[in-house]
Amino acid sequence: MAPRQEVFETIEVTRRDVVCDGGGGPLGHPRIYLHLDADKGDKVTCPYCSRVFVLLSGKARVA
Ligand SMILES: [Zn+2]
């Protein structure tokens, strides 16, 4: 029942292309597509909600 989410929440993903909409609620924002670049450390920060998406390389699958 926390009133606010952690600002810099980290989301673990298994694909390089992810969609972020802020998860709805107070941090929700228009849906955008993000790409995790290997040369950026396999992670990307959402410019809207600052959530960090991190690729789980060990579980990555080629789509
Ligand atoms: Zn976001």
CSV table of C-alpha atoms and ligand atoms in Angstrom, one decimal:
chain,number,residue,atom,x,y,z
A,1,MET,CA,0.0,0.0,0.0
A,2,ALA,CA,3.0,2.3,-0.6
A,3,PRO,CA,1.8,5.7,-1.8
A,4,ARG,CA,4.6,6.0,-4.3
A,5,GLN,CA,6.8,3.6,-6.3
A,6,GLU,CA,10.6,3.6,-6.1
A,7,VAL,CA,11.6,6.3,-8.6
A,8,PHE,CA,14.5,4.3,-10.0
A,9,GLU,CA,12.8,1.0,-10.2
A,10,THR,CA,14.7,-1.7,-12.1
A,11,ILE,CA,12.9,-4.0,-14.5
A,12,GLU,CA,14.6,-7.2,-15.6
A,13,VAL,CA,13.7,-8.2,-19.2
A,14,THR,CA,14.7,-11.0,-21.6
A,15,ARG,CA,14.2,-9.1,-24.8
A,16,ARG,CA,16.0,-6.1,-26.2
A,17,ASP,CA,12.8,-4.4,-27.3
A,18,VAL,CA,10.6,-3.4,-24.5
A,19,VAL,CA,7.5,-1.2,-24.1
A,20,CYS,CA,7.1,1.1,-21.1
A,21,ASP,CA,3.9,2.9,-20.1
A,22,GLY,CA,5.0,3.7,-16.6
A,23,GLY,CA,3.1,0.7,-15.3
A,24,GLY,CA,-0.1,2.8,-15.0
A,25,GLY,CA,-1.1,4.7,-11.9
A,26,PRO,CA,0.6,7.9,-10.8
A,27,LEU,CA,3.7,7.2,-12.8
A,28,GLY,CA,1.9,6.2,-16.0
A,29,HIS,CA,2.8,7.9,-19.3
A,30,PRO,CA,2.2,7.4,-23.0
A,31,ARG,CA,3.4,4.0,-24.2
A,32,ILE,CA,6.9,4.2,-25.7
A,33,TYR,CA,9.2,1.6,-27.2
A,34,LEU,CA,12.7,1.3,-25.8
A,35,HIS,CA,15.7,-0.7,-27.1
A,36,LEU,CA,18.5,-2.1,-25.0
A,37,ASP,CA,21.8,-1.5,-26.7
A,38,ALA,CA,24.7,-3.8,-26.0
A,39,ASP,CA,27.2,-0.9,-26.2
A,40,LYS,CA,25.2,0.8,-23.4
A,41,GLY,CA,25.5,-2.0,-21.0
A,42,ASP,CA,22.4,-3.9,-22.0
A,43,LYS,CA,20.2,-1.5,-20.2
A,44,VAL,CA,18.1,1.6,-21.0
A,45,THR,CA,16.4,4.2,-18.8
A,46,CYS,CA,12.9,5.3,-19.6
A,47,PRO,CA,12.9,9.0,-20.2
A,48,TYR,CA,9.4,9.4,-18.8
A,49,CYS,CA,9.5,7.5,-15.5
A,50,SER,CA,13.2,6.8,-15.0
A,51,ARG,CA,12.7,3.1,-14.7
A,52,VAL,CA,15.7,1.1,-15.7
A,53,PHE,CA,15.3,-1.9,-18.0
A,54,VAL,CA,18.1,-4.4,-17.6
A,55,LEU,CA,18.6,-7.3,-20.0
A,56,LEU,CA,19.0,-10.7,-18.4
A,57,SER,CA,21.7,-11.9,-20.8
A,58,GLY,CA,21.7,-15.4,-19.5
A,59,LYS,CA,18.1,-15.8,-20.4
A,60,ALA,CA,18.0,-13.7,-23.5
A,61,ARG,CA,16.4,-15.3,-26.6
A,62,VAL,CA,16.5,-14.2,-30.1
A,63,ALA,CA,13.0,-13.1,-31.0
B,1,ZN,ZN,8.4,4.5,-18.5
